[in-house]
Coordinates of C-alpha atoms in Angstrom, one line a residue:
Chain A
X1 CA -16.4 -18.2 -31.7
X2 CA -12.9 -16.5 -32.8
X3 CA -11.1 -18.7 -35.0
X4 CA -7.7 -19.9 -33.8
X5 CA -4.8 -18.1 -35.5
X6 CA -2.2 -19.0 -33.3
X7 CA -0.4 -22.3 -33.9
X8 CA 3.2 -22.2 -32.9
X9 CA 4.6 -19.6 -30.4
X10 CA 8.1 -19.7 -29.0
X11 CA 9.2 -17.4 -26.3
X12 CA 12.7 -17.0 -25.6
X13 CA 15.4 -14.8 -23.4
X14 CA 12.3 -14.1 -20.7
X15 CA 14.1 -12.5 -17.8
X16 CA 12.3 -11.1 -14.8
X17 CA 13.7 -10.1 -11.7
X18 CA 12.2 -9.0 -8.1
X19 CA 13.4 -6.3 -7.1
X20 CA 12.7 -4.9 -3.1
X21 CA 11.6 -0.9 -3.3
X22 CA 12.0 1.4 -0.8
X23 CA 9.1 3.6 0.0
X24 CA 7.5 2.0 -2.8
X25 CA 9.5 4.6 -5.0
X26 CA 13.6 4.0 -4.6
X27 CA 14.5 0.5 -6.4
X28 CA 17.3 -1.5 -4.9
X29 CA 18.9 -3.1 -7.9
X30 CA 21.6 -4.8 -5.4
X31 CA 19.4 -7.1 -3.6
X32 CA 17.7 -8.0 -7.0
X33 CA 16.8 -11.6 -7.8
X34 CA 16.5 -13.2 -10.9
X35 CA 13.1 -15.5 -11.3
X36 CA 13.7 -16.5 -14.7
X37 CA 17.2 -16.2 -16.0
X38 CA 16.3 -16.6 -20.2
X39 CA 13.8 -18.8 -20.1
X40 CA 12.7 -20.4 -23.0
X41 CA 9.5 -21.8 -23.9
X42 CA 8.1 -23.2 -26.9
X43 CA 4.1 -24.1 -27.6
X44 CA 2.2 -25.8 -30.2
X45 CA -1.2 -26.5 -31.3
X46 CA -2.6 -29.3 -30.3
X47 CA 0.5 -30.2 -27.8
X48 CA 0.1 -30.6 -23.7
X49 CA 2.9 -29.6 -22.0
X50 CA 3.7 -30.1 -18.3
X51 CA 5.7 -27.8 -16.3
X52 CA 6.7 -28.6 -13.1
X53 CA 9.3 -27.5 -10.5
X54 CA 9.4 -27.4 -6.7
X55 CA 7.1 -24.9 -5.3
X56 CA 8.3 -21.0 -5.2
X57 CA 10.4 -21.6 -8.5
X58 CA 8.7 -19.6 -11.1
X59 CA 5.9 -21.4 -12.4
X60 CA 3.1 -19.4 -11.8
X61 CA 5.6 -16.0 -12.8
X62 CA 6.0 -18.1 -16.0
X63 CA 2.2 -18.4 -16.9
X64 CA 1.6 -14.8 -15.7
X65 CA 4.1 -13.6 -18.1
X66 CA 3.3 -15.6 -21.0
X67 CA -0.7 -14.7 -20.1
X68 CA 0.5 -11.0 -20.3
X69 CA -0.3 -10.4 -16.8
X70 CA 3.1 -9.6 -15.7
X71 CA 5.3 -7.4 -17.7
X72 CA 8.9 -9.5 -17.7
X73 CA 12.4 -7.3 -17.4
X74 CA 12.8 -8.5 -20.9
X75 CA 11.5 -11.7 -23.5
X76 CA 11.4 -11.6 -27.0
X77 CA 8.1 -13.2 -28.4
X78 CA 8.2 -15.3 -32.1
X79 CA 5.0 -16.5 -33.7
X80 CA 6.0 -18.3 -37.4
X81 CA 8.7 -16.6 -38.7
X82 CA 7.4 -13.3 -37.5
X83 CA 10.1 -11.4 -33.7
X84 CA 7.1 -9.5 -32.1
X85 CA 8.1 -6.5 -29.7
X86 CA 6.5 -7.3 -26.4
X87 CA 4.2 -4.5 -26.4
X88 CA 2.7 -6.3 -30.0
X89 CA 3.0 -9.4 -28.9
X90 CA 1.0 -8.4 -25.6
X91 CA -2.4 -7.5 -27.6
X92 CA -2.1 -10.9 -29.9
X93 CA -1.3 -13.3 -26.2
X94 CA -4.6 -11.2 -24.8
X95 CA -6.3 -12.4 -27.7
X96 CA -5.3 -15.9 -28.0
X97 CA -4.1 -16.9 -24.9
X98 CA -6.2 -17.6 -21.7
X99 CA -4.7 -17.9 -18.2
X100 CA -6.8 -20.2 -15.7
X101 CA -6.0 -19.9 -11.6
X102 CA -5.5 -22.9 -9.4
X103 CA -8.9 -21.1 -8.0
X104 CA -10.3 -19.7 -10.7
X105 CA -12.2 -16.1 -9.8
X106 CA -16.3 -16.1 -9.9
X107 CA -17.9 -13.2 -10.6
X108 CA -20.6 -12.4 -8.4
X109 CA -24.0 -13.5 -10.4
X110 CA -24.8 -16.7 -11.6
X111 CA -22.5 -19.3 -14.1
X112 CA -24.4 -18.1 -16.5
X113 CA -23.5 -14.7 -15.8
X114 CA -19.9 -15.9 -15.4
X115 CA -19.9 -17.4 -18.8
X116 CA -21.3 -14.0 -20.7
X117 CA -18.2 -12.4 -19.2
X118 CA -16.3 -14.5 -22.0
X119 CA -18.0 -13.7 -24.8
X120 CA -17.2 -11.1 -26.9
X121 CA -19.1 -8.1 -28.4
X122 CA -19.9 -9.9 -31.8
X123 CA -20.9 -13.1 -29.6
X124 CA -23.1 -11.5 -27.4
X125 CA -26.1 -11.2 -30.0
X126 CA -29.2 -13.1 -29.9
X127 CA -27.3 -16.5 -30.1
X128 CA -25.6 -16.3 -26.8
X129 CA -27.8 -17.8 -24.9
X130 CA -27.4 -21.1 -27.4
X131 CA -23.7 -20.7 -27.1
X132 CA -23.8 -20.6 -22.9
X133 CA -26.2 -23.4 -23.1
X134 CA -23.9 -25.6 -25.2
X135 CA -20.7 -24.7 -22.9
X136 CA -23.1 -25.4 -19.9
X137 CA -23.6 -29.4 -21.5
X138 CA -19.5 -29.3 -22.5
X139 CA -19.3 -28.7 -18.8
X140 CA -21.8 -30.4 -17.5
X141 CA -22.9 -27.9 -15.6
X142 CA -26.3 -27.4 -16.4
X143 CA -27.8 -28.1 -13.2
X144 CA -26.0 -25.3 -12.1
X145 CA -26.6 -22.6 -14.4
X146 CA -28.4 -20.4 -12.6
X147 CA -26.4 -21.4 -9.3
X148 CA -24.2 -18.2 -7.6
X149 CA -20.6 -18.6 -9.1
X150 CA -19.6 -18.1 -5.7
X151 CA -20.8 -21.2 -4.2
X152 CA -19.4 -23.8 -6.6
X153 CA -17.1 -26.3 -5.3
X154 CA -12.8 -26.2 -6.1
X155 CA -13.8 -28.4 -9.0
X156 CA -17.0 -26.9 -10.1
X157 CA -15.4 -23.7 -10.5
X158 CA -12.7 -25.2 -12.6
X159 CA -15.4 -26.3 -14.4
X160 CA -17.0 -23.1 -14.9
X161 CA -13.6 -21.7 -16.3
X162 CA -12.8 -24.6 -18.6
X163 CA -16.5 -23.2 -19.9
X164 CA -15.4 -19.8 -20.1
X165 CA -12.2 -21.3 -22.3
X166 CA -14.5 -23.1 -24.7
X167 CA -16.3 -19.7 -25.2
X168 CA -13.3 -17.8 -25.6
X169 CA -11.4 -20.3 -27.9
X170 CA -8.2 -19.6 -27.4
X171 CA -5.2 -20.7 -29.2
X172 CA -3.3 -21.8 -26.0
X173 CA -4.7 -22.7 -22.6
X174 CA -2.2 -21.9 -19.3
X175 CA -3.6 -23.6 -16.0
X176 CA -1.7 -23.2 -13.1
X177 CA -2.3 -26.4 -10.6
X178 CA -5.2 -27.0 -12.2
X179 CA -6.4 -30.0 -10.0
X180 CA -4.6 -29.1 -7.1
X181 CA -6.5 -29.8 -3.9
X182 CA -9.3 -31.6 -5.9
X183 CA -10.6 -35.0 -5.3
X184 CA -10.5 -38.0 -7.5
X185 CA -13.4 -37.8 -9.6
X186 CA -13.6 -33.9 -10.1
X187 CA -9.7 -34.3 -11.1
X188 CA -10.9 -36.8 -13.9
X189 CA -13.6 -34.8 -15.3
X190 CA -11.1 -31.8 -15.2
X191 CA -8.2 -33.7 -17.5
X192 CA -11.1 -35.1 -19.3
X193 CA -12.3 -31.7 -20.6
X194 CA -8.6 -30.7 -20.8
X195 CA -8.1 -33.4 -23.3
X196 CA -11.1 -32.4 -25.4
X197 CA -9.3 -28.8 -25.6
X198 CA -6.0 -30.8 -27.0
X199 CA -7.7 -32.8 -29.0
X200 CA -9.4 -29.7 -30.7
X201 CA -5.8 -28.4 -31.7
X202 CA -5.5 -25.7 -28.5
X203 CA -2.0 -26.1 -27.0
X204 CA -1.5 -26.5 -23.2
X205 CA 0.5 -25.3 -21.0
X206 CA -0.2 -27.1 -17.2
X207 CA 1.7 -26.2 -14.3
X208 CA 1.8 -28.4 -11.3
X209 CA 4.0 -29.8 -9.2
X210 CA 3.0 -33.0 -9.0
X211 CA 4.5 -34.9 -11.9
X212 CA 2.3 -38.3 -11.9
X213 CA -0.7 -36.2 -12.7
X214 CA -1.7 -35.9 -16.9
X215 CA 0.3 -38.4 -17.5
X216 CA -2.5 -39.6 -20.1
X217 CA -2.7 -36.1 -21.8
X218 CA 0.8 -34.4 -21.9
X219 CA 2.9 -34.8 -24.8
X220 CA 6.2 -33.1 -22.9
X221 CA 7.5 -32.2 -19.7
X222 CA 9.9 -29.3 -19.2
X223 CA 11.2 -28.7 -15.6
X224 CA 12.2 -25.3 -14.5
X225 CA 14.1 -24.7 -12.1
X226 CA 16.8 -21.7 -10.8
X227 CA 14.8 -19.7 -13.5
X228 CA 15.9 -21.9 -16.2
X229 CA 13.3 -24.2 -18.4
X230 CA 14.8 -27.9 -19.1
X231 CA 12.9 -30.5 -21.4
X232 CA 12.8 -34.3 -19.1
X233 CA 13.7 -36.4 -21.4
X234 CA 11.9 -39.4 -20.4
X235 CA 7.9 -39.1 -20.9
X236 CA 6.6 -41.8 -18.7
X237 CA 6.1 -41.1 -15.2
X238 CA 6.5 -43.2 -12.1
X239 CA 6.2 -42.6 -8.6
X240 CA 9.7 -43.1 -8.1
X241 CA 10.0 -39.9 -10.5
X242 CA 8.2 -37.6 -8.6
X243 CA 10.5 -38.1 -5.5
X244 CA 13.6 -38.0 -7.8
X245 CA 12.8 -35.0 -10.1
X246 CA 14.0 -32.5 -7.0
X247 CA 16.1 -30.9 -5.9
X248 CA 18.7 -32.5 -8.6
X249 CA 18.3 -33.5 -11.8
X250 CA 20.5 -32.3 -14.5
X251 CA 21.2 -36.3 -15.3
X252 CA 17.9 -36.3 -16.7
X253 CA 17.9 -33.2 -18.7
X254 CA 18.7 -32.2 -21.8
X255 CA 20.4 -29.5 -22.8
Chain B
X1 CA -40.1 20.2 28.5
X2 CA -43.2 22.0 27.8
X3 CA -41.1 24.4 25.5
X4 CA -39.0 21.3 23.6
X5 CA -42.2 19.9 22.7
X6 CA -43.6 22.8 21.3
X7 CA -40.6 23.9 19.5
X8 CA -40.7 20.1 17.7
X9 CA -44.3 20.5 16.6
X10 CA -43.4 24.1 15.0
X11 CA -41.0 22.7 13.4
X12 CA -43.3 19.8 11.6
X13 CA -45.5 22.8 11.2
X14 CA -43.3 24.3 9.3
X15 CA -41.8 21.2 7.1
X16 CA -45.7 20.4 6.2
X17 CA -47.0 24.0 5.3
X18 CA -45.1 24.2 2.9
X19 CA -42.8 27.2 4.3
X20 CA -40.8 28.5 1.7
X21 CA -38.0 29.6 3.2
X22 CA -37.5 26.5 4.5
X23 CA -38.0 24.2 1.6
X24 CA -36.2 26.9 -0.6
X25 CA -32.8 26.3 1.6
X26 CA -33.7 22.5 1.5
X27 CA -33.1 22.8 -2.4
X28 CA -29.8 24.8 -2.1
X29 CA -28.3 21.9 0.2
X30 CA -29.4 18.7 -1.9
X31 CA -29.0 20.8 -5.0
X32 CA -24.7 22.1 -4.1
X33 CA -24.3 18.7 -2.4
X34 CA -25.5 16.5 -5.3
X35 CA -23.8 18.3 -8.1
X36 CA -20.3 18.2 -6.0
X37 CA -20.7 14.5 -5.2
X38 CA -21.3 14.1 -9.2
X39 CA -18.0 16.0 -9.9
X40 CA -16.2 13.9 -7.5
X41 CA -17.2 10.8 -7.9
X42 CA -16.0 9.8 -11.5
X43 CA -12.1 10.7 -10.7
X44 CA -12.4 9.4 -7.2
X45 CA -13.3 6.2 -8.0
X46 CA -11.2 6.0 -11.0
X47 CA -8.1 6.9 -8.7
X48 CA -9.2 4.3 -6.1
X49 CA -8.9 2.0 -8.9
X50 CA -5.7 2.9 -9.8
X51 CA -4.1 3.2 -6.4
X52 CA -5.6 -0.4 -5.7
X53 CA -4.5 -2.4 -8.5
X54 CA -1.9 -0.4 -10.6
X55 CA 1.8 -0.5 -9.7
X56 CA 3.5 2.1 -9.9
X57 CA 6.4 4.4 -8.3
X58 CA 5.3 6.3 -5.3
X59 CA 1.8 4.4 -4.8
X60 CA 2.0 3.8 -1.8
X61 CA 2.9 7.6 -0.7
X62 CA 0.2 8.4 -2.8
X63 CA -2.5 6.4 -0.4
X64 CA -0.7 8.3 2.4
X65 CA -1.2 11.7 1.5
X66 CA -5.3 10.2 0.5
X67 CA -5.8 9.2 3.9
X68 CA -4.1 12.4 5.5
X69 CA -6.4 14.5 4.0
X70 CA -9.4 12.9 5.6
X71 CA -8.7 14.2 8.4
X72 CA -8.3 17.5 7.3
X73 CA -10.8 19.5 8.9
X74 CA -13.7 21.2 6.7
X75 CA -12.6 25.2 7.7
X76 CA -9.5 24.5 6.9
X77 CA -10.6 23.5 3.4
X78 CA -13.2 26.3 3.7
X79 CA -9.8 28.7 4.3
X80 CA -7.5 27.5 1.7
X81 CA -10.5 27.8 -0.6
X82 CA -11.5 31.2 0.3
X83 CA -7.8 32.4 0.3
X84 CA -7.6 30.8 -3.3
X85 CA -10.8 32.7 -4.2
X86 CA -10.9 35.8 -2.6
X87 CA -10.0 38.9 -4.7
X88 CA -6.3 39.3 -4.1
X89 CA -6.0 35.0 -4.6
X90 CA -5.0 33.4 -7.6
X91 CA -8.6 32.8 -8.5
X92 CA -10.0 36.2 -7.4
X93 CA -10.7 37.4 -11.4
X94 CA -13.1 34.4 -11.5
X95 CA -15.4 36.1 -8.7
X96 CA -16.9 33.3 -7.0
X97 CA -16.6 33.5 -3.4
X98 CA -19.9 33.7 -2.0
X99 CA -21.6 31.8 -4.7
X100 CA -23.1 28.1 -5.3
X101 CA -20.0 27.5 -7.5
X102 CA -18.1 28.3 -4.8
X103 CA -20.2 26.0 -2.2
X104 CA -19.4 23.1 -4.8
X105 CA -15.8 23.6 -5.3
X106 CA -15.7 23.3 -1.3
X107 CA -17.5 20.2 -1.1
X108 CA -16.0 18.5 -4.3
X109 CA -12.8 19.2 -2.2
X110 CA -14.3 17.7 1.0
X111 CA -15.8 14.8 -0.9
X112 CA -13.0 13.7 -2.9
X113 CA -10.5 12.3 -0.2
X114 CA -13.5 10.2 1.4
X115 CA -14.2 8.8 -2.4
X116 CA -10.6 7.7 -3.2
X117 CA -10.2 6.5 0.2
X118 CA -13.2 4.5 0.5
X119 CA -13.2 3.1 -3.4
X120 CA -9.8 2.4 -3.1
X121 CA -10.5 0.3 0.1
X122 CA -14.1 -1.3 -2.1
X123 CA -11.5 -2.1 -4.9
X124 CA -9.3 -3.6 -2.5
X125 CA -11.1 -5.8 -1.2
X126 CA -11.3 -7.7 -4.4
X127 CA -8.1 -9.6 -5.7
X128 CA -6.2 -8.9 -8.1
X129 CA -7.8 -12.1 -9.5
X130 CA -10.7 -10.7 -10.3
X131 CA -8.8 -8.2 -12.8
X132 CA -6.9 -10.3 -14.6
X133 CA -9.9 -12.9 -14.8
X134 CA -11.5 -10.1 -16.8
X135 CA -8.5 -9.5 -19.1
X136 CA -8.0 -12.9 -20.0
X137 CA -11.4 -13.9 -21.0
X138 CA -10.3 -11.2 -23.1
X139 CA -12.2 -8.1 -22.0
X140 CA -10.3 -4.6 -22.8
X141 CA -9.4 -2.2 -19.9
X142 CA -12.8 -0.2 -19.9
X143 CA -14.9 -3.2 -20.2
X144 CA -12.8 -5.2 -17.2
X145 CA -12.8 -1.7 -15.3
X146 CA -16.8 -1.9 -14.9
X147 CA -16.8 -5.5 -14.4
X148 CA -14.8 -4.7 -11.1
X149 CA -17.3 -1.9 -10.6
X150 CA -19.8 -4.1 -10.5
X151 CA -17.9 -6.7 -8.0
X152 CA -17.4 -3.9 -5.5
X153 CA -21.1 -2.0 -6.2
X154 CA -21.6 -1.8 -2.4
X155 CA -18.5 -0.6 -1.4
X156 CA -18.6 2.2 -3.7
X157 CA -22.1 2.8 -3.2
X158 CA -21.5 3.5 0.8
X159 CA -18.3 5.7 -0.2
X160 CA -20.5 7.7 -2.3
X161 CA -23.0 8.0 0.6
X162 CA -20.5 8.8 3.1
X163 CA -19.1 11.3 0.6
X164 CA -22.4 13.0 0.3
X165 CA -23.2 12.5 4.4
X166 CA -20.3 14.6 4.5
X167 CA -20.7 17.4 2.5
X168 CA -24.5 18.0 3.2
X169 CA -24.0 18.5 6.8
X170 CA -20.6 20.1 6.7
X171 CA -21.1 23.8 8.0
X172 CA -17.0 25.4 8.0
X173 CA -16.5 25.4 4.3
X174 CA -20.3 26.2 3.4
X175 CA -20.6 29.4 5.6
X176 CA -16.8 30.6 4.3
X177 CA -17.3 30.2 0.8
X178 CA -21.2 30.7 0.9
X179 CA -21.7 33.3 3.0
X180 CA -25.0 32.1 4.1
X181 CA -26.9 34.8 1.6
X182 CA -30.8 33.9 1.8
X183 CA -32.2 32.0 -1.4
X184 CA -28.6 31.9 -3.0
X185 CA -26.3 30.0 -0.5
X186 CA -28.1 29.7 2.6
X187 CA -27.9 25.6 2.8
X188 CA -29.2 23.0 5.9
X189 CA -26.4 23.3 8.2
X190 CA -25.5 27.7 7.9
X191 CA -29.1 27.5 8.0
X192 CA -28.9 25.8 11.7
X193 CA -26.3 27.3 13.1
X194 CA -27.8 30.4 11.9
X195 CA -31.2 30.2 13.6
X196 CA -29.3 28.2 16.5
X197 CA -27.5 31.2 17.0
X198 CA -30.8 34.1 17.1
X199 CA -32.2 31.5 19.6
X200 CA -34.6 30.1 16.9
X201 CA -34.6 26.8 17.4
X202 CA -38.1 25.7 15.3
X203 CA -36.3 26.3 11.7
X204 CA -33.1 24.1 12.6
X205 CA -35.3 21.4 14.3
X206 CA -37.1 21.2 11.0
X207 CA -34.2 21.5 9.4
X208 CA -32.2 18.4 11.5
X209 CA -35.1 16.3 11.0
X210 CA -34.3 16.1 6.6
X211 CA -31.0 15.7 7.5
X212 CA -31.5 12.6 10.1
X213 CA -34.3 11.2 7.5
X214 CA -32.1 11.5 4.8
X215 CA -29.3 9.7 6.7
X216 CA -31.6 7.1 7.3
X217 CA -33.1 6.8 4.1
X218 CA -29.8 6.0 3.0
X219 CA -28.3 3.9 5.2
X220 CA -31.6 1.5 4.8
X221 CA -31.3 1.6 1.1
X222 CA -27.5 0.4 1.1
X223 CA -29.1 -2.4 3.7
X224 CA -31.5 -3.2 1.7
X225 CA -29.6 -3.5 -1.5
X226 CA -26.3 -5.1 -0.1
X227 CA -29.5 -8.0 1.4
X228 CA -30.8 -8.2 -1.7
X229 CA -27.3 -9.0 -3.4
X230 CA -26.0 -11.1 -0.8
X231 CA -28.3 -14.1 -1.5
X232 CA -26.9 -16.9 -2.2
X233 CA -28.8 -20.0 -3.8

């Protein structure tokens, strides 16, 4: 498994605006809007952080452009003392950053065949089979190794991707809604494994909107909101929170 | 009725003797048709890709003028082709008109819309997810492109056998370009329309007959693959 090299990563001034096009060609800069309006975001080893916000503000935009999936209108990227370009600091977030969907994607083909796609060319010699069994038991999923991906449950598939992140190794983990729509027990085992990933020194990065959930695991909770990322202050959540946090909330912010 | 039947048993006379002739212009068709669905393939599929998950500035005219040209008719291509090839064209030097190379640049230009159309709708049909899965578990572009390949194996497969349905039974372009010349570019369908024409109706019978098994032949092996891929356990 690659070795983590990442350990502190701070984005800052991430801008990115939608922008309607006519004929798929002509850009209408007038009717622009702005999604994140310099966002800042700061991520360590070994740290969970929480970001929520109400639905449509950003969040996913956010993990899609730290995941380098989405190319922001501008960000600058800092790793140690060291201002990466974005087209540099694209290769090193493909590297050591890994983006998991709310649904995570199967393949067609088995989980075992799902879990190959993570490994890379110097993993996929003759120990790979050890290394998909032992994410299979991390998982517990081997009863359904040889299962089609495409018939897991919402949580088994999570599952399956939290696999694919233990093969992978990355330095820092984005999940967006990560146990949205999942029932109680399949929502345990999901933070469970997310803790173990924390616990081995990968930072976190959760988005959901609900704020009760990972209460046990996060460390921080930032709330973005009108494209704008604010740190909450107070760490312990309540249910009275969750129906407070929106649509107002600059008394609990800071700075 | 008398004369339909007997017609139909000279013509499976003459595809199990052996004839020649026959088997000679059976050749020349799969021969032209497979190398031209070869040449198209690789850039057709790689612009469906493109058109279905890149974005980029004039995209979506792009898929346009793709599905215009499928309904371009096949002597129309056959005439833009021969212009462009005949002595006074821009290609004329080149000498190709009424050659195999000339058959092939016909069909790779018949193909090619039904290949970007259809591989572009196969990519479709897969989210966007599926990409960016592949990136982040941190495969590079070439290695994510052929995972998507894989995801959409069917879809491109049945483009590529509509592409090659097409081309091998395509007559306009074939008999422009070709010129129907005996052993060089007499293929299935000049060949038909030929005999079909002199009121020799045996030779094009036998001559249907590959076509319609070949049709079938692939149309059951899709079946049978996409079956065979669609189990779930």
């Amino acid at each position: 498994m690659t070795d983590k090299i990442l350990t502190h990563i701070q984005f800052s001034n991430i801008n990115k605006y939608y922008t309607k096009k006519h004929l798929g060609i002509f850009t209408d800069r007038k009717n622009s809007k702005a999604i994140l309006d310099s966002a800042e975001i700061e991520l360590k080893g070994g740290e969970c952080v929480l970001l929520t916000g109400q639905n449509g503000s950003g969040k996913s935009t956010l993990l899609r452009i730290l995941a380098g999936m989405l190319k922001p209108d501008s960000a600058t990227v800092t790793t140690g003392f060291e201002s990466l370009s974005w087209r540099k600091a694209n290769k090193l977030i493909r590297r050591q950053i890994m983006y998991l969907y709310q649904e995570p994607y199967m393949f067609d083909g088995s989980v075992t065949r799902n879990l190959k796609y993570a490994l890379n060319d110097k993993q996929l010699g003759s120990k790979s089979n050890d290394q998909i069994s032992q994410a299979l038991k991390w998982a517990n999923l081997e009863h359904r190794a040889e299962t089609s991906a495409k018939c897991l449950s919402g949580g088994e598939r999570q599952r399956v991707a939290l696999a694919q992140a233990w093969l992978k190794q990355p330095s820092i983990l984005l999940l967006d809604e990560p146990t949205a729509n999942m029932d109680e027990e399949s929502r345990r085992s999901t933070e469970e494994l997310l803790r173990r990933f924390k616990d081995s020194g990968t930072a976190l990065l959760i988005a959901s909107h609900d704020v009760n959930h990972f209460s046990q695991t996060m460390d921080k909770r930032l709330l973005l909101d009108k494209g704008k990322i604010c740190e909450m202050t107070n760490q312990v959540t309540s249910a009275h929170d969750n129906v407070s946090l929106f649509p107002s909330t600059s008394n609990k912010l800071k700075a | 009725m008398e004369s339909l039947t007997t017609t139909i048993l000279e013509a499976l006379t003459l595809l199990f003797s052996g004839d020649t002739e026959l088997w000679t212009i059976i050749g020349i068709s799969f021969r032209i048709s497979t190398t031209a669905i070869i040449i198209a393939m690789i850039p057709a599929v790689f612009i469906g890709f493109v058109l279905a998950y890149a974005d980029f500035p004039g995209r979506r005219l792009l898929i346009s003028i793709s599905n215009t040209l499928l309904a371009v008719p096949a002597v129309v291509v056959g005439l833009t082709l021969y212009i462009v090839l005949s002595r006074q064209g821009p290609l004329g030097e080149w000498k190709l008109l009424f050659s195999q190379t000339a058959m092939v640049i016909g069909q790779v230009a018949l193909s090619f819309p039904i290949l970007v159309a259809m591989s572009h709708s196969a990519f479709q049909s897969v989210e966007i997810r599926a990409w960016d899965t592949a990136r982040t578990l941190g495969r590079n572009p070439l290695s994510a492109f052929f995972i998507i390949m894989k995801e959409v194996r069917f879809g491109l497969l049945g483009a590529l056998f509509a592409g090659y349905g097409r081309i091998i039974a395509e007559v306009g372009a074939s008999m422009m370009l070709g010129g129907n010349i005996l052993n060089s570019t007499r293929n299935i369908p000049t060949a038909i329309a030929m005999e079909t024409s002199k009121g020799e109706f045996a030779q094009g019978i036998a001559l249907g007959i590959i076509l319609v098994s070949m049709a079938f032949i692939l149309t059951m092996s899709l079946q049978y693959m996409q079956g065979k891929g669609s189990i779930r356990t």
